Amino acid sequence: MYLLGLDIGSSSVKASLLDAETSKCLATDFFPKKEMAITAHELGWAEQDPQMWWENLKLAIKSVMKTANVDKEEVKAIGISYQMHGLVCVDKDSEPVRSSIIWCDSRAVSVGDEAFSEMGKDKCLSHLLNSPGNFTASKLAWVKKNEPETYSKIYKIMLPGDFIAMKLTGKICTTVSGLSEGIFWDFKNNTISEEVLNVYGFNKDLLPNIVDTFSNQGQVLPEMAEELGFSSSAIVSYRAGDQPNNALSLNVLKPGEVATTAGTSGVVYGVSDEVKYDPFSRVNSFAHVNHTEKDKRLGILLCINGTGIMNSWLNHNVAKGLSYAEMNEKAMEIPVGSDGITILPFGNGAERVLNNREVGAQISNLNLNRHTDAHIYRAAQEGIAFSFFYGMEVMKEIGVKAKVIRAGHANMFLSPLFRKTLSTVSGATIELYDTDGALGAARGAGYGAAIYSSLEEAFSGLEKISTIKPDENLREEMQEAYARWTKELQKNL
């Protein structure tokens, strides 16, 4: 019996096939092999064609099914992880009416600010746990205001994962977790927010039907199953945004547990059983994958848009010809503090943790007679780690303290330098696991399809690779470097 996990990112889409009995990954692949294009018609904008996700996902699924070479009738369930906060708008024929406004697009910040002021801070935060900010609801309001002809064609709006599920099953639906990440969910009244609908002038019919996160959300269309190479009896039985799903992938489900990821953006995600929110909305609270009205599970999410993308930019534009591993080796030759260079990695749109300011990526204190590319590589990794710690200090203010951080062995966590820097500056132990979003989605699908009797059973085969503890010998130097970094940051706030 096999489970298919799909992960819809903004750089690529991935598919993984999991053996439900052995908990082993049988095949995995991603497309495109180069990063997917993000269109920016204006500064701060970011759009992608949903059809691009779908076409690349079909390639990934076909590759996985061919490589695994298993009985296609034994593929029983599909789980979907997806980039959060994106807006997909479709017409009555289920065709997109415009490109998706994705997570790092900051055009709707002012729209959300106006709605926050109109609804009132206290009511807004106590019901939504967040300001409307730059989330999906505000992006839709931007379309309504600036593209009325396009808005008039919209039959349903959805999140990226809802779009992929629709392509597979023909059904349009979403989850409470998804509605909460779009700032459509009223936690106090446990329903779709009438205040948000009213302040933006939305018709409730624009929103999809709600299904449980772990449930039969639709059977795969026969023509899709035939094209992709698996059974039409397979069901979509789990979906979640990438950060709640990343936490699920690391078996972070209980209050006090923390997960983190460092891909294009960086995230620290803690679970709480209390309805908590940051009065300044620098971090966000959403319904976690296992949230119910009876057993509340809130994901407290710190997102930093400009983290791994800084390292990627250096690789493409400065370290031409070097692999990431070679960049890491050169960086490790430089001492803590990068000989005075500091890098602010915030070059990927407005940063919520900085009160929605867009300060840009910056390199400071560069000495053309002393510093080399290796200094810049180290300063970038330190700056990314420091941005994580800066946000973790904000999370601490609302009672979420990270003593142990779980992460997948991927992206920035492949770098020993980054791992050690983050552990040492934060004082937290880091546990690395052999998993990723696609495998987590596959396990979630297994539970949603009742192949596993519990989430504990679903994650019993999760393998820990290593543990990284703070280096007390470097703690003082690291704190001094962090102090210099925060001084540079404060100049821009």
Short mmCIF file of N, CA, C and O in Angstrom, two decimals, residues 336 378 420 424 471-479:
data_model
loop_
_atom_site.label_atom_id
_atom_site.label_comp_id
_atom_site.label_asym_id
_atom_site.label_seq_id
_atom_site.Cartn_x
_atom_site.Cartn_y
_atom_site.Cartn_z
N VAL A 336 34.13 33.65 13.40
CA VAL A 336 32.84 34.18 13.82
C VAL A 336 32.85 35.71 13.70
O VAL A 336 33.82 36.38 14.05
N ARG A 378 30.12 33.82 4.63
CA ARG A 378 29.90 33.60 6.06
C ARG A 378 28.93 34.64 6.63
O ARG A 378 28.03 34.30 7.40
N LYS A 420 25.22 25.41 13.28
CA LYS A 420 25.95 25.73 14.50
C LYS A 420 25.71 27.17 14.93
O LYS A 420 25.59 27.47 16.12
N THR A 424 23.97 28.04 18.47
CA THR A 424 24.79 28.74 19.46
C THR A 424 24.21 30.09 19.84
O THR A 424 24.15 30.45 21.02
N ASP A 471 27.50 25.67 20.90
CA ASP A 471 28.93 25.64 21.19
C ASP A 471 29.23 26.75 22.19
O ASP A 471 29.33 27.92 21.84
N GLU A 472 29.36 26.36 23.46
CA GLU A 472 29.55 27.36 24.51
C GLU A 472 30.86 28.12 24.35
O GLU A 472 31.00 29.26 24.81
N ASN A 473 31.83 27.52 23.68
CA ASN A 473 33.11 28.19 23.46
C ASN A 473 32.99 29.37 22.50
O ASN A 473 33.84 30.27 22.50
N LEU A 474 31.96 29.33 21.67
CA LEU A 474 31.76 30.41 20.70
C LEU A 474 30.61 31.34 21.07
O LEU A 474 30.35 32.31 20.36
N ARG A 475 29.96 31.07 22.19
CA ARG A 475 28.74 31.82 22.53
C ARG A 475 29.00 33.32 22.67
O ARG A 475 28.24 34.15 22.14
N GLU A 476 30.06 33.70 23.36
CA GLU A 476 30.33 35.13 23.58
C GLU A 476 30.62 35.85 22.27
O GLU A 476 30.08 36.93 22.02
N GLU A 477 31.46 35.24 21.42
CA GLU A 477 31.76 35.87 20.13
C GLU A 477 30.50 35.97 19.27
O GLU A 477 30.29 36.98 18.57
N MET A 478 29.66 34.94 19.35
CA MET A 478 28.44 34.93 18.55
C MET A 478 27.48 36.02 19.01
O MET A 478 26.85 36.71 18.20
N GLN A 479 27.39 36.21 20.32
CA GLN A 479 26.52 37.25 20.86
C GLN A 479 27.02 38.64 20.46
O GLN A 479 26.22 39.54 20.17
#
